[in-house]
PDB file of C-alpha atoms in Angstrom:
ATOM      1  CA  MET Y   3     118.913 138.924 142.272  1.00  0.00           C
ATOM      2  CA  GLY Y   4     117.273 137.001 139.488  1.00  0.00           C
ATOM      3  CA  MET Y   5     115.105 133.993 140.158  1.00  0.00           C
ATOM      4  CA  SER Y   6     116.075 130.740 138.512  1.00  0.00           C
ATOM      5  CA  LYS Y   7     113.559 128.997 136.539  1.00  0.00           C
ATOM      6  CA  ARG Y   8     112.271 125.577 137.929  1.00  0.00           C
ATOM      7  CA  ARG Y   9     113.498 122.866 135.527  1.00  0.00           C
ATOM      8  CA  GLU Y  10     110.781 120.396 134.478  1.00  0.00           C
ATOM      9  CA  PRO Y  11     111.812 116.723 135.098  1.00  0.00           C
ATOM     10  CA  THR Y  12     112.828 114.896 132.183  1.00  0.00           C
ATOM     11  CA  PRO Y  13     110.606 111.982 131.459  1.00  0.00           C
ATOM     12  CA  GLN Y  14     111.733 108.579 132.177  1.00  0.00           C
ATOM     13  CA  LEU Y  15     112.102 106.730 128.850  1.00  0.00           C
ATOM     14  CA  ARG Y  16     110.888 103.045 129.276  1.00  0.00           C
ATOM     15  CA  PRO Y  17     113.411 100.837 127.598  1.00  0.00           C
ATOM     16  CA  LEU Y  18     112.185  98.664 124.753  1.00  0.00           C
ATOM     17  CA  PRO Y  19     112.051  94.787 125.378  1.00  0.00           C
ATOM     18  CA  ARG Y  20     114.968  92.798 123.876  1.00  0.00           C
ATOM     19  CA  CYS Y  21     114.391  90.592 121.180  1.00  0.00           C
ATOM     20  CA  LYS Y  22     115.852  87.081 121.809  1.00  0.00           C
ATOM     21  CA  ALA Y  23     114.442  85.462 118.696  1.00  0.00           C
ATOM     22  CA  ILE Y  24     112.568  86.197 115.590  1.00  0.00           C
ATOM     23  CA  LEU Y  25     112.301  83.375 113.256  1.00  0.00           C
ATOM     24  CA  ALA Y  26     110.056  82.533 110.214  1.00  0.00           C
ATOM     25  CA  CYS Y  27     108.580  78.847 110.387  1.00  0.00           C
ATOM     26  CA  GLU Y  28     105.801  76.875 108.741  1.00  0.00           C
ATOM     27  CA  THR Y  29     103.820  76.319 112.119  1.00  0.00           C
ATOM     28  CA  ILE Y  30     104.252  76.780 115.736  1.00  0.00           C
ATOM     29  CA  ILE Y  31     102.645  74.147 118.247  1.00  0.00           C
ATOM     30  CA  VAL Y  32     102.204  75.253 121.988  1.00  0.00           C
ATOM     31  CA  ASP Y  33     102.230  72.512 124.450  1.00  0.00           C
ATOM     32  CA  GLU Y  34      99.176  72.853 126.478  1.00  0.00           C
ATOM     33  CA  SER Y  35     100.484  71.845 129.902  1.00  0.00           C
ATOM     34  CA  SER Y  36     103.940  73.597 129.590  1.00  0.00           C
ATOM     35  CA  HIS Y  37     102.950  76.473 127.337  1.00  0.00           C
ATOM     36  CA  ARG Y  38     106.476  75.788 125.554  1.00  0.00           C
ATOM     37  CA  PRO Y  39     106.493  76.545 121.776  1.00  0.00           C
ATOM     38  CA  SER Y  40     107.728  74.138 119.233  1.00  0.00           C
ATOM     39  CA  LEU Y  41     108.634  75.711 115.841  1.00  0.00           C
ATOM     40  CA  ILE Y  42     108.170  73.393 112.845  1.00  0.00           C
ATOM     41  CA  GLY Y  43     109.885  74.208 109.590  1.00  0.00           C
ATOM     42  CA  VAL Y  44     112.017  77.091 110.575  1.00  0.00           C
ATOM     43  CA  VAL Y  45     113.319  78.741 107.265  1.00  0.00           C
ATOM     44  CA  ASP Y  46     115.151  81.705 106.071  1.00  0.00           C
ATOM     45  CA  ALA Y  47     113.986  81.250 102.562  1.00  0.00           C
ATOM     46  CA  PHE Y  48     110.536  80.276 101.148  1.00  0.00           C
ATOM     47  CA  GLU Y  49     110.241  78.619  97.690  1.00  0.00           C
ATOM     48  CA  ILE Y  50     107.524  80.099  95.604  1.00  0.00           C
ATOM     49  CA  ALA Y  51     106.302  77.882  92.501  1.00  0.00           C
ATOM     50  CA  SER Y  52     106.260  80.915  90.041  1.00  0.00           C
ATOM     51  CA  PHE Y  53     106.300  84.894  90.162  1.00  0.00           C
ATOM     52  CA  PRO Y  54     104.356  86.803  90.543  1.00  0.00           C
ATOM     53  CA  GLY Y  55     102.941  84.628  93.133  1.00  0.00           C
ATOM     54  CA  ARG Y  56     101.635  84.269  96.559  1.00  0.00           C
ATOM     55  CA  SER Y  57     103.407  82.628  99.535  1.00  0.00           C
ATOM     56  CA  LEU Y  58     101.760  79.798 101.748  1.00  0.00           C
ATOM     57  CA  PRO Y  59     100.678  80.968 105.037  1.00  0.00           C
ATOM     58  CA  PHE Y  60     103.497  80.851 107.641  1.00  0.00           C
ATOM     59  CA  ARG Y  61     104.182  81.894 111.113  1.00  0.00           C
ATOM     60  CA  VAL Y  62     106.701  84.402 112.836  1.00  0.00           C
ATOM     61  CA  PHE Y  63     107.896  83.520 116.228  1.00  0.00           C
ATOM     62  CA  VAL Y  64     109.262  86.130 118.573  1.00  0.00           C
ATOM     63  CA  GLN Y  65     110.716  85.806 121.919  1.00  0.00           C
ATOM     64  CA  LEU Y  66     110.985  89.052 123.883  1.00  0.00           C
ATOM     65  CA  ALA Y  67     112.655  89.851 127.277  1.00  0.00           C
ATOM     66  CA  GLU Y  68     113.577  92.593 129.787  1.00  0.00           C
ATOM     67  CA  GLY Y  69     110.477  94.644 129.273  1.00  0.00           C
ATOM     68  CA  ILE Y  70     108.795  96.719 131.788  1.00  0.00           C
ATOM     69  CA  GLY Y  71     104.922  96.829 131.672  1.00  0.00           C
ATOM     70  CA  LYS Y  72     102.892  96.985 128.436  1.00  0.00           C
ATOM     71  CA  TYR Y  73     103.842  97.388 124.821  1.00  0.00           C
ATOM     72  CA  ASP Y  74     101.975  97.378 121.532  1.00  0.00           C
ATOM     73  CA  VAL Y  75     103.833  94.958 119.395  1.00  0.00           C
ATOM     74  CA  SER Y  76     103.609  94.449 115.513  1.00  0.00           C
ATOM     75  CA  VAL Y  77     105.555  93.109 112.700  1.00  0.00           C
ATOM     76  CA  GLU Y  78     106.149  94.635 109.432  1.00  0.00           C
ATOM     77  CA  PHE Y  79     107.755  93.006 106.202  1.00  0.00           C
ATOM     78  CA  HIS Y  80     110.027  95.565 104.547  1.00  0.00           C
ATOM     79  CA  ASP Y  81     110.708  94.925 100.863  1.00  0.00           C
ATOM     80  CA  ARG Y  82     114.708  95.443 100.513  1.00  0.00           C
ATOM     81  CA  LEU Y  83     114.560  95.803  96.765  1.00  0.00           C
ATOM     82  CA  ASN Y  84     111.907  98.548  96.413  1.00  0.00           C
ATOM     83  CA  ASP Y  85     112.396 100.050 100.143  1.00  0.00           C
ATOM     84  CA  GLU Y  86     108.791  99.652 100.846  1.00  0.00           C
ATOM     85  CA  ILE Y  87     106.478  98.206 103.500  1.00  0.00           C
ATOM     86  CA  ALA Y  88     104.937  95.147 101.948  1.00  0.00           C
ATOM     87  CA  LEU Y  89     102.921  94.135 105.093  1.00  0.00           C
ATOM     88  CA  LYS Y  90     102.035  95.257 108.597  1.00  0.00           C
ATOM     89  CA  THR Y  91     100.420  93.211 111.283  1.00  0.00           C
ATOM     90  CA  SER Y  92      97.860  94.845 113.689  1.00  0.00           C
ATOM     91  CA  PRO Y  93      99.478  95.461 117.104  1.00  0.00           C
ATOM     92  CA  VAL Y  94      99.152  93.156 119.870  1.00  0.00           C
ATOM     93  CA  THR Y  95      99.506  94.267 123.405  1.00  0.00           C
ATOM     94  CA  VAL Y  96     102.042  92.106 125.476  1.00  0.00           C
ATOM     95  CA  GLU Y  97     102.786  92.811 129.228  1.00  0.00           C
ATOM     96  CA  PHE Y  98     105.886  92.097 131.295  1.00  0.00           C
ATOM     97  CA  PHE Y  99     105.148  91.619 135.146  1.00  0.00           C
ATOM     98  CA  ASP Y 100     108.719  91.171 135.850  1.00  0.00           C
ATOM     99  CA  ARG Y 101     111.961  92.325 134.027  1.00  0.00           C
ATOM    100  CA  LEU Y 102     112.922  88.448 133.937  1.00  0.00           C
ATOM    101  CA  ASP Y 103     109.865  87.478 132.140  1.00  0.00           C
ATOM    102  CA  ARG Y 104     110.026  85.955 128.735  1.00  0.00           C
ATOM    103  CA  VAL Y 105     107.058  86.785 126.250  1.00  0.00           C
ATOM    104  CA  TYR Y 106     106.386  84.574 123.212  1.00  0.00           C
ATOM    105  CA  LEU Y 107     104.685  85.773 120.084  1.00  0.00           C
ATOM    106  CA  ASN Y 108     102.983  83.550 117.339  1.00  0.00           C
ATOM    107  CA  VAL Y 109     102.275  85.905 114.646  1.00  0.00           C
ATOM    108  CA  GLU Y 110     100.173  84.442 111.857  1.00  0.00           C
ATOM    109  CA  ILE Y 111     101.036  85.631 108.041  1.00  0.00           C
ATOM    110  CA  ALA Y 112      98.057  84.736 105.867  1.00  0.00           C
ATOM    111  CA  ALA Y 113     100.328  85.218 102.841  1.00  0.00           C
ATOM    112  CA  LEU Y 114     102.282  87.707 100.880  1.00  0.00           C
ATOM    113  CA  THR Y 115     101.667  88.580  97.268  1.00  0.00           C
ATOM    114  CA  LEU Y 116     105.180  88.710  95.540  1.00  0.00           C
ATOM    115  CA  PRO Y 117     105.762  90.204  92.276  1.00  0.00           C
ATOM    116  CA  GLU Y 118     109.303  88.833  92.020  1.00  0.00           C
ATOM    117  CA  PRO Y 119     111.740  86.880  93.925  1.00  0.00           C
ATOM    118  CA  ASN Y 120     113.054  89.155  96.727  1.00  0.00           C
ATOM    119  CA  THR Y 121     114.527  89.487 100.116  1.00  0.00           C
ATOM    120  CA  TYR Y 122     112.456  91.044 103.041  1.00  0.00           C
ATOM    121  CA  ASP Y 123     113.426  92.227 106.513  1.00  0.00           C
ATOM    122  CA  ILE Y 124     110.927  91.183 109.031  1.00  0.00           C
ATOM    123  CA  VAL Y 125     110.866  94.078 111.445  1.00  0.00           C
ATOM    124  CA  LEU Y 126     109.775  93.895 114.992  1.00  0.00           C
ATOM    125  CA  LEU Y 127     108.324  96.951 116.574  1.00  0.00           C
ATOM    126  CA  ALA Y 128     107.298  97.792 120.053  1.00  0.00           C
ATOM    127  CA  ASP Y 129     105.255 101.023 120.686  1.00  0.00           C
ATOM    128  CA  GLY Y 130     106.162 101.891 117.019  1.00  0.00           C
ATOM    129  CA  GLU Y 131     110.054 101.671 117.621  1.00  0.00           C
ATOM    130  CA  GLU Y 132     112.001  99.099 115.973  1.00  0.00           C
ATOM    131  CA  VAL Y 133     113.461  96.310 118.210  1.00  0.00           C
ATOM    132  CA  GLU Y 134     114.916  93.934 115.750  1.00  0.00           C
ATOM    133  CA  ARG Y 135     114.957  92.578 112.425  1.00  0.00           C
ATOM    134  CA  GLN Y 136     115.520  89.420 110.560  1.00  0.00           C
ATOM    135  CA  ARG Y 137     115.970  88.699 106.796  1.00  0.00           C
ATOM    136  CA  VAL Y 138     113.997  86.239 104.863  1.00  0.00           C
ATOM    137  CA  SER Y 139     113.955  85.438 101.196  1.00  0.00           C
ATOM    138  CA  PHE Y 140     111.150  84.258  98.546  1.00  0.00           C
ATOM    139  CA  VAL Y 141     112.841  82.468  95.870  1.00  0.00           C
ATOM    140  CA  SER Y 142     111.703  80.637  92.837  1.00  0.00           C
ATOM    141  CA  VAL Y 143     111.436  76.797  92.969  1.00  0.00           C
ATOM    142  CA  GLU Y 144     113.634  76.663  89.660  1.00  0.00           C
ATOM    143  CA  GLY Y 145     116.377  78.863  91.507  1.00  0.00           C
ATOM    144  CA  SER Y 146     116.703  76.659  94.433  1.00  0.00           C
ATOM    145  CA  ASP Y 147     119.235  73.945  95.144  1.00  0.00           C
ATOM    146  CA  HIS Y 148     116.842  71.126  95.245  1.00  0.00           C
ATOM    147  CA  GLU Y 149     117.022  68.568  92.709  1.00  0.00           C
TER     148      GLU Y 149
END
């Protein structure tokens, strides 16, 4: 009679947290007593005076939920026109103490150098895996609808 091989247990894969919000905005104010964030100037398109050019500094607000334990979270800007990563932030460790916890991130983007008007995907990563993406555009002031 042959001996059967003992099967190695399959590792339990920890689920990625769920992204409940990812928004680009001018600034984020966090109330000192309640710790609730207030987003100022939420946008899906930034106006740039001329191209090539640089954006003004801005923020990316992220709300995560349903995580388990610690994750290294980062944000990337994917250039949709050229299929390149235009910017990647350094990872920040966030921790969920309970599955019902919500974690807020306030990611500062100093500025983006922009060769031409373009649309980017803001890509949220947890432990190097994509969690969510949100589109944001950088348009010429002349090409906007403002008169």
